[in-house]
Short mmCIF file of C-alpha atoms in Angstrom, two decimals:
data_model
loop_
_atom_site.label_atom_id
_atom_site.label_comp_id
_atom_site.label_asym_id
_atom_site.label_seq_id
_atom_site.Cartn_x
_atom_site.Cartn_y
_atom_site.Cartn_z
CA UNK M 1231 -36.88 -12.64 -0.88
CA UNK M 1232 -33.37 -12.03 -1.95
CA UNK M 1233 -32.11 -12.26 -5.37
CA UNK M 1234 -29.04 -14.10 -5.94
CA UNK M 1235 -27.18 -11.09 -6.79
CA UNK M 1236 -27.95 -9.93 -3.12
CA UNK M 1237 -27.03 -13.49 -1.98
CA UNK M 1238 -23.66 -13.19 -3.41
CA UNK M 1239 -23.10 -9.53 -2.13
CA UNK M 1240 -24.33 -10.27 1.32
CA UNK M 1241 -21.57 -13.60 1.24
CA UNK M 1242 -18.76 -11.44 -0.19
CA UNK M 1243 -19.37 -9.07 2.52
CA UNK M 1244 -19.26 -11.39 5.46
CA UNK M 1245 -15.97 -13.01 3.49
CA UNK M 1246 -14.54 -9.49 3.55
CA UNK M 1247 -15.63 -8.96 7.44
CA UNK M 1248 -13.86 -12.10 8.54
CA UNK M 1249 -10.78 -12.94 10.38
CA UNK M 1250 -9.14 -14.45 6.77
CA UNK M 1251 -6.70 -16.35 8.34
CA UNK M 1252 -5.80 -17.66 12.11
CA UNK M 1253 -2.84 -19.47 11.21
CA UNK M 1254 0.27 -18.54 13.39
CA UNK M 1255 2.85 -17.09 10.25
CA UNK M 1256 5.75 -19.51 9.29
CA UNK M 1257 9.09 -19.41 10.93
CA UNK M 1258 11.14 -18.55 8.56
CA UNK M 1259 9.42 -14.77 8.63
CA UNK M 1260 10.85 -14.52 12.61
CA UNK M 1261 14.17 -16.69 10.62
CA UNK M 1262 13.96 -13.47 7.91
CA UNK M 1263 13.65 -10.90 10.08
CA UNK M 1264 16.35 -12.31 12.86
CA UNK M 1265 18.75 -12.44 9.84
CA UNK M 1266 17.81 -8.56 8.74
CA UNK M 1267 18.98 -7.79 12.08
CA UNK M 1268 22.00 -9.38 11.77
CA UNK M 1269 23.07 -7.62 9.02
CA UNK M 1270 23.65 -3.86 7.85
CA UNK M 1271 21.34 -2.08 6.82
CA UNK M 1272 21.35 -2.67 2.84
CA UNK M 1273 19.59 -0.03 0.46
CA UNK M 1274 16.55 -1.21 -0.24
CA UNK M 1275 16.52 -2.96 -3.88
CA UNK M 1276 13.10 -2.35 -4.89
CA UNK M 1277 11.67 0.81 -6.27
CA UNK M 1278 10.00 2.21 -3.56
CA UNK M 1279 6.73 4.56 -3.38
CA UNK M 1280 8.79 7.84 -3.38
CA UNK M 1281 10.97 6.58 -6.11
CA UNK M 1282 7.85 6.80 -8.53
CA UNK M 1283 7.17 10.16 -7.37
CA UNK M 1284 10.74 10.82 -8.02
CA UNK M 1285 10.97 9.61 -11.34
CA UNK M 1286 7.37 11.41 -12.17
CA UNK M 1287 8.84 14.70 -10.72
CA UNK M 1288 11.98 14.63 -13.02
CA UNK M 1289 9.48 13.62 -15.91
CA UNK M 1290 7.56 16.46 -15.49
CA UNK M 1291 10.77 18.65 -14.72
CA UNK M 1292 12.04 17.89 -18.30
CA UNK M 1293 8.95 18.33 -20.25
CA UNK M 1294 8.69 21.73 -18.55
CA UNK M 1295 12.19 22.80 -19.33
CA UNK M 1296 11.71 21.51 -23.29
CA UNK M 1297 8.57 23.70 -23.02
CA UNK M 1298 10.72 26.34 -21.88
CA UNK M 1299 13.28 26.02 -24.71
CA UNK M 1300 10.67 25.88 -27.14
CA UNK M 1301 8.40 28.72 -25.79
CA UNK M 1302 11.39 31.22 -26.11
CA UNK M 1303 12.90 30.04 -29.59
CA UNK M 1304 9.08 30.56 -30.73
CA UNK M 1305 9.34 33.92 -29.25
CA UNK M 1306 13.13 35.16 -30.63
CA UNK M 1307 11.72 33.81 -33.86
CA UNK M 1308 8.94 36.03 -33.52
CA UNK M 1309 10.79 38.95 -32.63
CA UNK M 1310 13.00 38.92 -35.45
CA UNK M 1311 10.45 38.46 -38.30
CA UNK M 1312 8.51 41.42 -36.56
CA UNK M 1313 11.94 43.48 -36.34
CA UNK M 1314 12.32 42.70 -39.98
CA UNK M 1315 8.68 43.42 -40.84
CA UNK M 1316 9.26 47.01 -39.35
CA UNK M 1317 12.26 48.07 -41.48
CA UNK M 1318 10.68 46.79 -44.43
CA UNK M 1319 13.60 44.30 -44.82
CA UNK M 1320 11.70 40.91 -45.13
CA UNK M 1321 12.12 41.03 -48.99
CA UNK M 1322 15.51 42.30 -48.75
CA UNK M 1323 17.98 40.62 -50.33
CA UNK M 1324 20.77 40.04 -49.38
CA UNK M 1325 22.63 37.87 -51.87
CA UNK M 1326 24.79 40.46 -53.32
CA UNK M 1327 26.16 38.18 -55.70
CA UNK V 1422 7.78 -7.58 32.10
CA UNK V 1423 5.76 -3.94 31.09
CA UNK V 1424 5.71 -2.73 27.78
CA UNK V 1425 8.08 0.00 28.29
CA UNK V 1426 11.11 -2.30 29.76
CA UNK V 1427 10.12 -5.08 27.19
CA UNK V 1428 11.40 -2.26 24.45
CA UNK V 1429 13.83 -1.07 26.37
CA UNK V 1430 15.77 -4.58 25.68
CA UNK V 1431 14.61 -4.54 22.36
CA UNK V 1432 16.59 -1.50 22.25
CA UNK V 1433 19.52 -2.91 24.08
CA UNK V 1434 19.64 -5.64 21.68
CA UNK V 1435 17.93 -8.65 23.38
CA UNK V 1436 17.06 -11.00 20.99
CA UNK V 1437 14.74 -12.71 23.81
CA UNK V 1438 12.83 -9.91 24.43
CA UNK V 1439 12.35 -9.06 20.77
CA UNK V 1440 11.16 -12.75 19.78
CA UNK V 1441 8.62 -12.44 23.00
CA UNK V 1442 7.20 -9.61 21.50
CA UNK V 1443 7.01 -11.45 18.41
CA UNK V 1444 5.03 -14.03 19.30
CA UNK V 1445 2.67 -12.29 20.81
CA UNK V 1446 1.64 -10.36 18.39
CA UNK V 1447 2.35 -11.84 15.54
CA UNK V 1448 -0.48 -12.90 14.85
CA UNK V 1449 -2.41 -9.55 15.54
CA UNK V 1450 -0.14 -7.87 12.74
CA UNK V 1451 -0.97 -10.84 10.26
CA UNK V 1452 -4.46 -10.81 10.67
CA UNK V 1453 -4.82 -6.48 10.08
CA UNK V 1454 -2.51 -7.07 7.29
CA UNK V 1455 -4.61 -10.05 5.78
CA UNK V 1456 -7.30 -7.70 6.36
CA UNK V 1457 -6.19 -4.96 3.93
CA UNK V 1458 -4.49 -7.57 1.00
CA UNK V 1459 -6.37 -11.25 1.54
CA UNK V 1460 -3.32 -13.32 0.81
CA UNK V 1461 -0.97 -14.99 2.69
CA UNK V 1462 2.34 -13.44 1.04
CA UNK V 1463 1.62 -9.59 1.25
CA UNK V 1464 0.68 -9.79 4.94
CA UNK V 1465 3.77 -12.18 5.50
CA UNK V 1466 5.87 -9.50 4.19
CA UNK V 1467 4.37 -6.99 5.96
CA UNK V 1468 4.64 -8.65 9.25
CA UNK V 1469 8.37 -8.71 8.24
CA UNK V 1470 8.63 -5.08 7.84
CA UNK V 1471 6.74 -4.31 10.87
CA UNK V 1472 8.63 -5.98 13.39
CA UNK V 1473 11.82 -4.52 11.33
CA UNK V 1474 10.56 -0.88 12.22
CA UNK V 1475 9.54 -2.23 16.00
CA UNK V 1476 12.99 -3.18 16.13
CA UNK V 1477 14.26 0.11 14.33
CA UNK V 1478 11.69 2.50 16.34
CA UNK V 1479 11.82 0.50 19.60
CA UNK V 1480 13.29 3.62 21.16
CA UNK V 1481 11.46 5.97 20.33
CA UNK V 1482 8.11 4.44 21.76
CA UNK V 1483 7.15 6.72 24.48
CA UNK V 1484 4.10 5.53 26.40
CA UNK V 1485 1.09 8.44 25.24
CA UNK V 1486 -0.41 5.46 23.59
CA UNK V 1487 -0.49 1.37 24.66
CA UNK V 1488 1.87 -0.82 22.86
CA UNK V 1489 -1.30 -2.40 21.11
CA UNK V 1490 -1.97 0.91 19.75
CA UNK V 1491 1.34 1.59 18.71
CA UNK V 1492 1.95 -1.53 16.65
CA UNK V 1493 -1.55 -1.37 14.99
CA UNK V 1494 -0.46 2.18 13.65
CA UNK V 1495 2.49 1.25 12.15
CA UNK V 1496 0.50 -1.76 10.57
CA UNK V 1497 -1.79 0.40 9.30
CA UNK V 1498 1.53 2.54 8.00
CA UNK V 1499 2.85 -0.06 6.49
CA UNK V 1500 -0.04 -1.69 4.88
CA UNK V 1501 -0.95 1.61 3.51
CA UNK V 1502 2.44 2.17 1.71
CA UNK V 1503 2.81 -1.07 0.24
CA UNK V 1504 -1.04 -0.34 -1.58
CA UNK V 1505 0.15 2.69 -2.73
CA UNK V 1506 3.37 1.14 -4.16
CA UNK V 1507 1.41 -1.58 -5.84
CA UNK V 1508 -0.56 1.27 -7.36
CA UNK V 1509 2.47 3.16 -8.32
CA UNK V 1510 3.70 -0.08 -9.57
CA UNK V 1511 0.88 -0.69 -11.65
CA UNK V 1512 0.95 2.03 -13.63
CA UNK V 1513 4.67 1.99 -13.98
CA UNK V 1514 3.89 -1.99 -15.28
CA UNK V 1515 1.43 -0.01 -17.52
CA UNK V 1516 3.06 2.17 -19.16
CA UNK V 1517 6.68 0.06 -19.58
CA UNK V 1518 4.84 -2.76 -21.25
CA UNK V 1519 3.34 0.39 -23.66
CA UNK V 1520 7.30 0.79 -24.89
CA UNK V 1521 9.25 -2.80 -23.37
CA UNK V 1522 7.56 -5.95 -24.36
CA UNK V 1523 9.14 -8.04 -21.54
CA UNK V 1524 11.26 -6.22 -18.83
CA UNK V 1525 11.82 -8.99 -16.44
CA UNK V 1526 13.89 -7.51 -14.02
CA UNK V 1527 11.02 -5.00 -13.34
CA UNK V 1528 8.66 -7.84 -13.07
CA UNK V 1529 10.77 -9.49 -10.06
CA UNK V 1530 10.44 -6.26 -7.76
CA UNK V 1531 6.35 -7.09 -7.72
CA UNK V 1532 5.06 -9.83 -5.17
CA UNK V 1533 3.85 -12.90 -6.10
CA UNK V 1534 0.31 -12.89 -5.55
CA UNK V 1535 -0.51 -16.26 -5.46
CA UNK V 1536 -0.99 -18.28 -2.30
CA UNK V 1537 -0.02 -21.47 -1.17
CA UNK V 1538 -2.35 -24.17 0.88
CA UNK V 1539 -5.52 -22.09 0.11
CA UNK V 1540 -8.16 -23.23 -1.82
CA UNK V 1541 -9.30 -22.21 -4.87
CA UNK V 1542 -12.69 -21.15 -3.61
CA UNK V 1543 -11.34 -19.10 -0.75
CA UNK V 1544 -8.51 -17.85 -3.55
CA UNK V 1545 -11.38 -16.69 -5.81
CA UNK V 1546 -12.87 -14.91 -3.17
CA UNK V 1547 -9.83 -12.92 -2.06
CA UNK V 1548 -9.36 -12.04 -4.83
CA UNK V 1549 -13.12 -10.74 -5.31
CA UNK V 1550 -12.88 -9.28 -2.44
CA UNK V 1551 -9.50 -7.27 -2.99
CA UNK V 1552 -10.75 -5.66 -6.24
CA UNK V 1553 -13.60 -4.36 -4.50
CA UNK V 1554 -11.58 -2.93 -1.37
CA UNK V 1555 -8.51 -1.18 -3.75
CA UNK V 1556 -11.63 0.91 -4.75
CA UNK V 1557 -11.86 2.42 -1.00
CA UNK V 1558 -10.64 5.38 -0.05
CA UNK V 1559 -7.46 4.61 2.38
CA UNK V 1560 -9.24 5.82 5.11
CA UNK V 1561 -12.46 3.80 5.28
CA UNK V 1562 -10.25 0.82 3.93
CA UNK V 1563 -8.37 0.93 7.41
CA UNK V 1564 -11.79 1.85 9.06
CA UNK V 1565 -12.92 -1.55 7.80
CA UNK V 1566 -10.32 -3.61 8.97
CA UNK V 1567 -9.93 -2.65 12.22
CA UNK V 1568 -13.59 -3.26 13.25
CA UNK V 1569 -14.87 -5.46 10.85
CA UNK V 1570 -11.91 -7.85 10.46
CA UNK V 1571 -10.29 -7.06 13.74
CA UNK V 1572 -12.72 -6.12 15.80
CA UNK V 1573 -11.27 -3.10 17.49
CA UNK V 1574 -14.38 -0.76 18.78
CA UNK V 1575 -14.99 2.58 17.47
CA UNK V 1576 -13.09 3.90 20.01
CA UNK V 1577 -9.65 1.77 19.79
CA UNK V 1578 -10.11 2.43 16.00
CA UNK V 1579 -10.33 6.41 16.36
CA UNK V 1580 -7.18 6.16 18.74
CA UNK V 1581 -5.02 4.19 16.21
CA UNK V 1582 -6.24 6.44 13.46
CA UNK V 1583 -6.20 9.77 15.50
CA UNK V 1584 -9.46 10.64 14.83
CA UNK V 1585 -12.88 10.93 16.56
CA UNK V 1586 -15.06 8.18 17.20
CA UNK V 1587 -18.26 9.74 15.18
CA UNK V 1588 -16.20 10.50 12.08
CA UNK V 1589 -14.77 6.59 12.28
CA UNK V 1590 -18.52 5.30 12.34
CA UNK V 1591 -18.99 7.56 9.29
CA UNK V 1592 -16.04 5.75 7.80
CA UNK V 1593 -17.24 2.40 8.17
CA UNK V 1594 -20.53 3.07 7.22
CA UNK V 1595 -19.32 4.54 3.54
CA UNK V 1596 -17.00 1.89 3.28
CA UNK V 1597 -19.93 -1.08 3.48
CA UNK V 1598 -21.72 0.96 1.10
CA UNK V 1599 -18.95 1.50 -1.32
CA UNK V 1600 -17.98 -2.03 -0.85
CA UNK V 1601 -21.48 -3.54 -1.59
CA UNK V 1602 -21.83 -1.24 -4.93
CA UNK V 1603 -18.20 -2.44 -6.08
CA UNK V 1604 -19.12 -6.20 -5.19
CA UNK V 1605 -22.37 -5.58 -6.96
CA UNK V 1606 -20.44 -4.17 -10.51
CA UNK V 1607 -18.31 -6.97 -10.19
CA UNK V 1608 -21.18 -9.27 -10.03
CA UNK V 1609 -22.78 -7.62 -12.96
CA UNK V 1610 -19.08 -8.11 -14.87
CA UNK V 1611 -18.73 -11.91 -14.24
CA UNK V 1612 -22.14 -12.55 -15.31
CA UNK V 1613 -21.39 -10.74 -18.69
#
């Protein structure tokens, strides 16, 4: 004996297995596409699939360059306090006056 | 008329020839697309864009595969990319209403999803139902369509998807399962 969990599962399947719709599709899609034909090909309006990967690519190009820019100021700074460290000059003073 | 000469004035620019193709399949194209989106609007727009690229790619049909076979593929093409840019979309929609409270004219680019002259019931349903089948994998998604919903064989199935007939039982198979766990979490969520 099914429950009616299994009921409902078993009727959402065989919704999901059906032909959903036999209807012919309205003429103004033949009307639409007749009148794409007609006309030049536009650039397409919307933001398409590979636009998103676009946009994600230059995303992830710019957070690598800041990265960069960061990495290597972290490293000069670095350098220089360890450069001053070795010739004993990070107490020096140099306000002469 | 065969297949080949009825895109070969297609390609000359016979507007006859193109509309006879039309209506006969027509309704072939809106029933896979249905298939993959259950509303009216999605798989109206992708019949548009199908018939555009027949028109577009009439040319380049050569006959290793029957015209059947040929528009099924770029269907299943097109229905595939339009998921994935509703995807993409939605996490684009995501994220901009994170920093924009109401960008409109991003809004507009997304489909209505709502469909006229079907009932409420049926609406419910398709909408049930397409929760449950964004969770497939693309592959046993298109699996699914073509032999449950269209009722290709195994066989006219592997050709469309250029793969063996054993590996597109396999699909189908994972996909009922898959679907019937989804459909049963979503059970589980309505009831709570």
């Amino acid at each position: 004996m099914k429950n009616e969990k299994e009921v409902w599962i078993e009727n959402m399947m065989a919704k999901a297995s059906t032909r959903g719709s036999n209807r012919e599709t309205k003429h103004e899609v033949l009307d639409k596409i007749l009148k794409s034909l007609d006309q030049p090909e536009p650039g397409s309006s919307l933001i398409t699939y590979n636009h998103f990967r676009l946009i994600g690519a230059a995303a992830l190009l710019i957070l690598a360059l800041n990265l960069g820019i960061i990495g290597s100021a972290i490293i000069q700074k670095s350098d220089s306090m360890g450069a001053r460290a070795t010739y004993g000059l990070e107490n020096f003073n140099l306000n002469l006056y | 008329m065969s297949e080949e000469r009825l895109l070969e004035k297609i390609t000359e620019g016979d507007r006859k020839s193109f509309t006879t193709l039309y209506d006969q399949f027509q309704l072939q194209v809106f029933r896979t697309a249905f298939g993959y989106f259950h509303n009216n609007t999605d798989a109206e727009e992708i019949v548009q864009d199908v018939f555009l690229e027949v028109h577009r790619s009439a040319s380049k049909f050569n006959n290793k595969s029957s015209l059947n076979t040929w528009l099924y593929r770029i269907t299943v093409n097109k229905c595939l990319d339009k998921l994935r840019y509703k995807r993409s979309a939605k996490r684009f929609f995501f994220l901009s209403a994170i920093f924009f409270e109401d960008d409109v004219s991003l809004k507009e680019t997304i489909p209505d999803n709502s469909d006229h002259g079907i009932d409420a019931d049926n609406k419910e349903s398709g909408l049930i139902i397409n929760k449950a089948m964004n969770k497939l994998p693309e592959s046993q998604r298109t699996a699914f369509v073509l032999t449950q919903i269209e009722d290709l064989s195994g066989k006219e199935a592997s050709e469309i998807m250029r793969t063996t007939e054993k590996a597109v039982e396999s699909l189908i198979q994972r996909a009922k399962a898959n679907l019937r766990k989804e459909l049963g979490k979503l059970y589980d969520n309505r009831r709570n």
